[in-house]
């Protein structure tokens, strides 16, 4: 069974640009979660999507947004990039009951110059 | 507010036993999870406790005391490959996991 996949692996952008990160959940999982992990820090919850709807949002500005497609894959968009947005962005999926175990993808390393 | 506290770093000798503690204060509680993350890798699920007591999975065990808002991860027969960061995470009523800042475990020969 394929795990959670994310693309791209690495992304380099300049300040002010927009970044789009993609995630495909494990087959059968309807929930997708996005986390930000700055270097040496813990995981900060960004967004939770389930059945195509945004269910919960972490303490991040509106320029962090996303969506979930009918096939349950998801996209994270970061607008007006700032230097401090440089981080590893992790996507996780679960069966969708909210408190189920989350399975993480390998992440996208975003570097903002 | 919500908070999770765990030690930032722990060092232990190969073959020994190490305990990583986690105390939490959250607005809702559905269970305590533990994740392992090697440098450059993704977090991987280790264990989950919804009820008080000890859960054992091979060399790893996890304990929860809901009355004390406390849990720990116990790693036995430490191996060099166990060197990683370990995160405790609380499932809250908001249907997401609230992660601690992680404990970096270094296993030395």
GROMACS .gro file of N, CA and C in nm, chain B:
model
  327
  114UNK      N    1  -0.510   2.820   2.740
  114UNK     CA    2  -0.435   2.776   2.624
  114UNK      C    3  -0.397   2.631   2.634
  115UNK      N    4  -0.329   2.587   2.533
  115UNK     CA    5  -0.286   2.448   2.529
  115UNK      C    6  -0.135   2.442   2.538
  116UNK      N    7  -0.085   2.343   2.608
  116UNK     CA    8   0.059   2.327   2.617
  116UNK      C    9   0.095   2.182   2.636
  117UNK      N   10   0.208   2.147   2.583
  117UNK     CA   11   0.267   2.015   2.601
  117UNK      C   12   0.411   2.036   2.640
  118UNK      N   13   0.456   1.969   2.744
  118UNK     CA   14   0.595   1.984   2.786
  118UNK      C   15   0.666   1.850   2.783
  119UNK      N   16   0.780   1.848   2.719
  119UNK     CA   17   0.866   1.732   2.717
  119UNK      C   18   1.009   1.782   2.716
  120UNK      N   19   1.104   1.702   2.766
  120UNK     CA   20   1.243   1.748   2.769
  120UNK      C   21   1.294   1.770   2.628
  121UNK      N   22   1.382   1.867   2.613
  121UNK     CA   23   1.431   1.898   2.479
  121UNK      C   24   1.534   1.797   2.431
  122UNK      N   25   1.614   1.746   2.524
  122UNK     CA   26   1.718   1.652   2.486
  122UNK      C   27   1.736   1.544   2.591
  123UNK      N   28   1.767   1.423   2.545
  123UNK     CA   29   1.800   1.312   2.634
  123UNK      C   30   1.913   1.233   2.568
  124UNK      N   31   2.009   1.193   2.649
  124UNK     CA   32   2.118   1.109   2.601
  124UNK      C   33   2.120   0.980   2.681
  125UNK      N   34   2.135   0.867   2.614
  125UNK     CA   35   2.137   0.738   2.683
  125UNK      C   36   2.233   0.645   2.611
  126UNK      N   37   2.275   0.543   2.685
  126UNK     CA   38   2.373   0.448   2.634
  126UNK      C   39   2.304   0.333   2.562
  127UNK      N   40   2.364   0.287   2.459
  127UNK     CA   41   2.315   0.171   2.384
  127UNK      C   42   2.291   0.054   2.479
  128UNK      N   43   2.173  -0.009   2.463
  128UNK     CA   44   2.137  -0.120   2.549
  128UNK      C   45   2.061  -0.082   2.674
  129UNK      N   46   2.062   0.045   2.706
  129UNK     CA   47   1.996   0.092   2.829
  129UNK      C   48   1.847   0.116   2.804
  130UNK      N   49   1.781   0.167   2.909
  130UNK     CA   50   1.640   0.203   2.903
  130UNK      C   51   1.629   0.354   2.922
  131UNK      N   52   1.541   0.417   2.845
  131UNK     CA   53   1.521   0.561   2.861
  131UNK      C   54   1.371   0.591   2.863
  132UNK      N   55   1.335   0.688   2.944
  132UNK     CA   56   1.195   0.730   2.957
  132UNK      C   57   1.183   0.876   2.917
  133UNK      N   58   1.093   0.906   2.827
  133UNK     CA   59   1.068   1.043   2.783
  133UNK      C   60   0.929   1.083   2.833
  134UNK      N   61   0.928   1.185   2.919
  134UNK     CA   62   0.803   1.227   2.982
  134UNK      C   63   0.732   1.335   2.901
  135UNK      N   64   0.602   1.341   2.920
  135UNK     CA   65   0.520   1.441   2.851
  135UNK      C   66   0.406   1.481   2.944
  136UNK      N   67   0.398   1.608   2.975
  136UNK     CA   68   0.284   1.659   3.051
  136UNK      C   69   0.206   1.753   2.961
  137UNK      N   70   0.077   1.754   2.979
  137UNK     CA   71  -0.006   1.830   2.886
  137UNK      C   72  -0.114   1.908   2.959
  138UNK      N   73  -0.153   2.015   2.894
  138UNK     CA   74  -0.266   2.095   2.940
  138UNK      C   75  -0.341   2.137   2.815
  139UNK      N   76  -0.456   2.076   2.791
  139UNK     CA   77  -0.531   2.103   2.670
  139UNK      C   78  -0.678   2.120   2.703
  140UNK      N   79  -0.750   2.184   2.612
  140UNK     CA   80  -0.892   2.210   2.634
  140UNK      C   81  -0.977   2.087   2.613
  141UNK      N   82  -0.925   1.991   2.540
  141UNK     CA   83  -0.996   1.865   2.520
  141UNK      C   84  -0.892   1.755   2.516
  142UNK      N   85  -0.936   1.633   2.544
  142UNK     CA   86  -0.840   1.524   2.542
  142UNK      C   87  -0.906   1.396   2.496
  143UNK      N   88  -0.852   1.339   2.390
  143UNK     CA   89  -0.903   1.212   2.340
  143UNK      C   90  -0.798   1.102   2.347
  144UNK      N   91  -0.672   1.141   2.364
  144UNK     CA   92  -0.568   1.041   2.371
  144UNK      C   93  -0.432   1.103   2.350
  145UNK      N   94  -0.330   1.028   2.386
  145UNK     CA   95  -0.191   1.073   2.374
  145UNK      C   96  -0.118   0.982   2.276
  146UNK      N   97  -0.057   1.042   2.177
  146UNK     CA   98   0.018   0.968   2.076
  146UNK      C   99   0.165   1.001   2.086
  147UNK      N  100   0.245   0.909   2.036
  147UNK     CA  101   0.389   0.932   2.026
  147UNK      C  102   0.433   0.908   1.882
  148UNK      N  103   0.520   0.996   1.836
  148UNK     CA  104   0.574   0.986   1.701
  148UNK      C  105   0.726   0.995   1.708
  149UNK      N  106   0.790   0.925   1.615
  149UNK     CA  107   0.935   0.928   1.603
  149UNK      C  108   0.971   0.996   1.472
  150UNK      N  109   1.073   1.081   1.476
  150UNK     CA  110   1.117   1.148   1.354
  150UNK      C  111   1.269   1.147   1.348
  151UNK      N  112   1.323   1.076   1.249
  151UNK     CA  113   1.467   1.081   1.225
  151UNK      C  114   1.499   1.208   1.146
  152UNK      N  115   1.623   1.254   1.161
  152UNK     CA  116   1.667   1.374   1.091
  152UNK      C  117   1.637   1.362   0.942
  153UNK      N  118   1.571   1.463   0.889
  153UNK     CA  119   1.540   1.464   0.747
  153UNK      C  120   1.424   1.377   0.706
  154UNK      N  121   1.363   1.310   0.803
  154UNK     CA  122   1.253   1.219   0.770
  154UNK      C  123   1.119   1.270   0.818
  155UNK      N  124   1.016   1.194   0.789
  155UNK     CA  125   0.881   1.227   0.832
  155UNK      C  126   0.852   1.162   0.967
  156UNK      N  127   0.764   1.222   1.046
  156UNK     CA  128   0.724   1.158   1.171
  156UNK      C  129   0.653   1.026   1.142
  157UNK      N  130   0.682   0.926   1.222
  157UNK     CA  131   0.614   0.798   1.209
  157UNK      C  132   0.549   0.763   1.341
  158UNK      N  133   0.429   0.707   1.333
  158UNK     CA  134   0.350   0.675   1.450
  158UNK      C  135   0.415   0.562   1.530
  159UNK      N  136   0.418   0.580   1.663
  159UNK     CA  137   0.473   0.476   1.750
  159UNK      C  138   0.364   0.411   1.836
  160UNK      N  139   0.285   0.495   1.903
  160UNK     CA  140   0.189   0.439   1.998
  160UNK      C  141   0.079   0.539   2.028
  161UNK      N  142  -0.030   0.486   2.086
  161UNK     CA  143  -0.145   0.569   2.121
  161UNK      C  144  -0.206   0.516   2.249
  162UNK      N  145  -0.233   0.608   2.343
  162UNK     CA  146  -0.302   0.573   2.468
  162UNK      C  147  -0.427   0.659   2.480
  163UNK      N  148  -0.541   0.594   2.488
  163UNK     CA  149  -0.665   0.666   2.514
  163UNK      C  150  -0.708   0.649   2.660
  164UNK      N  151  -0.667   0.537   2.719
  164UNK     CA  152  -0.702   0.506   2.856
  164UNK      C  153  -0.577   0.498   2.943
  165UNK      N  154  -0.597   0.512   3.073
  165UNK     CA  155  -0.485   0.502   3.165
  165UNK      C  156  -0.418   0.365   3.154
  166UNK      N  157  -0.288   0.366   3.171
  166UNK     CA  158  -0.216   0.241   3.176
  166UNK      C  159  -0.104   0.235   3.075
  167UNK      N  160  -0.050   0.118   3.063
  167UNK     CA  161   0.069   0.094   2.982
  167UNK      C  162   0.032   0.017   2.856
  168UNK      N  163   0.082   0.065   2.744
  168UNK     CA  164   0.068  -0.004   2.615
  168UNK      C  165   0.207  -0.046   2.570
  169UNK      N  166   0.223  -0.173   2.537
  169UNK     CA  167   0.355  -0.222   2.498
  169UNK      C  168   0.355  -0.267   2.353
  170UNK      N  169   0.457  -0.221   2.282
  170UNK     CA  170   0.476  -0.262   2.143
  170UNK      C  171   0.624  -0.289   2.122
  171UNK      N  172   0.662  -0.415   2.140
  171UNK     CA  173   0.802  -0.450   2.123
  171UNK      C  174   0.889  -0.383   2.227
  172UNK      N  175   0.991  -0.315   2.180
  172UNK     CA  176   1.084  -0.249   2.274
  172UNK      C  177   1.027  -0.118   2.327
  173UNK      N  178   0.919  -0.071   2.267
  173UNK     CA  179   0.861   0.057   2.307
  173UNK      C  180   0.735   0.035   2.389
  174UNK      N  181   0.720   0.115   2.494
  174UNK     CA  182   0.598   0.113   2.575
  174UNK      C  183   0.556   0.257   2.597
  175UNK      N  184   0.427   0.278   2.611
  175UNK     CA  185   0.378   0.413   2.641
  175UNK      C  186   0.278   0.404   2.754
  176UNK      N  187   0.284   0.506   2.839
  176UNK     CA  188   0.201   0.509   2.959
  176UNK      C  189   0.121   0.637   2.963
  177UNK      N  190   0.002   0.629   3.018
  177UNK     CA  191  -0.084   0.746   3.032
  177UNK      C  192  -0.151   0.747   3.169
  178UNK      N  193  -0.151   0.866   3.230
  178UNK     CA  194  -0.231   0.891   3.349
  178UNK      C  195  -0.314   1.014   3.322
  179UNK      N  196  -0.440   0.997   3.294
  179UNK     CA  197  -0.527   1.110   3.259
  179UNK      C  198  -0.548   1.202   3.379
  180UNK      N  199  -0.552   1.144   3.498
  180UNK     CA  200  -0.574   1.227   3.617
  180UNK      C  201  -0.456   1.319   3.643
  181UNK      N  202  -0.337   1.276   3.601
  181UNK     CA  203  -0.217   1.357   3.621
  181UNK      C  204  -0.179   1.436   3.495
  182UNK      N  205  -0.256   1.419   3.387
  182UNK     CA  206  -0.224   1.484   3.259
  182UNK      C  207  -0.078   1.456   3.222
  183UNK      N  208  -0.044   1.330   3.225
  183UNK     CA  209   0.097   1.290   3.213
  183UNK      C  210   0.108   1.159   3.138
  184UNK      N  211   0.211   1.151   3.058
  184UNK     CA  212   0.240   1.026   2.992
  184UNK      C  213   0.388   1.013   2.969
  185UNK      N  214   0.430   0.895   2.933
  185UNK     CA  215   0.571   0.878   2.898
  185UNK      C  216   0.587   0.769   2.794
  186UNK      N  217   0.699   0.778   2.725
  186UNK     CA  218   0.741   0.677   2.628
  186UNK      C  219   0.864   0.610   2.686
  187UNK      N  220   0.862   0.479   2.690
  187UNK     CA  221   0.973   0.402   2.745
  187UNK      C  222   1.037   0.323   2.632
  188UNK      N  223   1.165   0.342   2.613
  188UNK     CA  224   1.238   0.269   2.511
  188UNK      C  225   1.337   0.177   2.579
  189UNK      N  226   1.328   0.048   2.552
  189UNK     CA  227   1.416  -0.050   2.614
  189UNK      C  228   1.517  -0.101   2.513
  190UNK      N  229   1.625  -0.158   2.567
  190UNK     CA  230   1.731  -0.216   2.483
  190UNK      C  231   1.768  -0.121   2.369
  191UNK      N  232   1.803   0.001   2.410
  191UNK     CA  233   1.830   0.106   2.312
  191UNK      C  234   1.929   0.063   2.205
  192UNK      N  235   1.898   0.103   2.083
  192UNK     CA  236   1.987   0.079   1.970
  192UNK      C  237   2.026   0.213   1.910
  193UNK      N  238   2.137   0.212   1.838
  193UNK     CA  239   2.185   0.337   1.779
  193UNK      C  240   2.080   0.398   1.687
  194UNK      N  241   2.004   0.312   1.620
  194UNK     CA  242   1.903   0.361   1.526
  194UNK      C  243   1.785   0.431   1.595
  195UNK      N  244   1.780   0.420   1.729
  195UNK     CA  245   1.674   0.488   1.803
  195UNK      C  246   1.704   0.637   1.819
  196UNK      N  247   1.824   0.680   1.784
  196UNK     CA  248   1.857   0.823   1.789
  196UNK      C  249   1.765   0.896   1.692
  197UNK      N  250   1.682   0.983   1.748
  197UNK     CA  251   1.580   1.054   1.670
  197UNK      C  252   1.511   1.153   1.762
  198UNK      N  253   1.418   1.227   1.705
  198UNK     CA  254   1.332   1.312   1.787
  198UNK      C  255   1.201   1.240   1.813
  199UNK      N  256   1.152   1.255   1.934
  199UNK     CA  257   1.027   1.189   1.973
  199UNK      C  258   0.927   1.296   2.016
  200UNK      N  259   0.810   1.291   1.956
  200UNK     CA  260   0.707   1.391   1.983
  200UNK      C  261   0.588   1.325   2.051
  201UNK      N  262   0.541   1.387   2.158
  201UNK     CA  263   0.411   1.348   2.210
  201UNK      C  264   0.307   1.439   2.147
  202UNK      N  265   0.187   1.389   2.132
  202UNK     CA  266   0.081   1.467   2.067
  202UNK      C  267  -0.052   1.432   2.131
  203UNK      N  268  -0.131   1.533   2.159
  203UNK     CA  269  -0.261   1.512   2.220
  203UNK      C  270  -0.371   1.530   2.117
  204UNK      N  271  -0.461   1.434   2.110
  204UNK     CA  272  -0.580   1.448   2.028
  204UNK      C  273  -0.680   1.530   2.106
  205UNK      N  274  -0.719   1.643   2.052
  205UNK     CA  275  -0.808   1.734   2.124
  205UNK      C  276  -0.949   1.731   2.065
  206UNK      N  277  -1.041   1.799   2.131
  206UNK     CA  278  -1.178   1.804   2.082
  206UNK      C  279  -1.190   1.876   1.950
  207UNK      N  280  -1.085   1.947   1.909
  207UNK     CA  281  -1.087   2.018   1.781
  207UNK      C  282  -1.052   1.925   1.666
  208UNK      N  283  -1.043   1.796   1.697
  208UNK     CA  284  -1.015   1.696   1.594
  208UNK      C  285  -0.883   1.716   1.524
  209UNK      N  286  -0.784   1.756   1.595
  209UNK     CA  287  -0.650   1.755   1.539
  209UNK      C  288  -0.552   1.718   1.649
  210UNK      N  289  -0.431   1.687   1.609
  210UNK     CA  290  -0.326   1.654   1.704
  210UNK      C  291  -0.248   1.780   1.739
  211UNK      N  292  -0.229   1.801   1.867
  211UNK     CA  293  -0.147   1.911   1.915
  211UNK      C  294  -0.014   1.852   1.958
  212UNK      N  295   0.092   1.890   1.888
  212UNK     CA  296   0.222   1.829   1.910
  212UNK      C  297   0.307   1.907   2.010
  213UNK      N  298   0.386   1.833   2.086
  213UNK     CA  299   0.489   1.894   2.168
  213UNK      C  300   0.606   1.934   2.079
  214UNK      N  301   0.705   1.997   2.139
  214UNK     CA  302   0.819   2.047   2.062
  214UNK      C  303   0.924   1.941   2.038
  215UNK      N  304   0.904   1.823   2.097
  215UNK     CA  305   0.992   1.711   2.067
  215UNK      C  306   1.108   1.696   2.162
  216UNK      N  307   1.151   1.572   2.178
  216UNK     CA  308   1.269   1.537   2.259
  216UNK      C  309   1.370   1.472   2.168
  217UNK      N  310   1.488   1.529   2.162
  217UNK     CA  311   1.592   1.473   2.078
  217UNK      C  312   1.668   1.369   2.161
  218UNK      N  313   1.657   1.243   2.120
  218UNK     CA  314   1.726   1.134   2.188
  218UNK      C  315   1.854   1.101   2.114
  219UNK      N  316   1.964   1.100   2.187
  219UNK     CA  317   2.093   1.060   2.131
  219UNK      C  318   2.137   0.935   2.203
  220UNK      N  319   2.158   0.830   2.127
  220UNK     CA  320   2.207   0.703   2.184
  220UNK      C  321   2.356   0.695   2.157
  221UNK      N  322   2.432   0.675   2.264
  221UNK     CA  323   2.577   0.669   2.251
  221UNK      C  324   2.627   0.527   2.277
  222UNK      N  325   2.739   0.490   2.217
  222UNK     CA  326   2.791   0.352   2.234
  222UNK      C  327   2.832   0.326   2.378
   0.00000   0.00000   0.00000
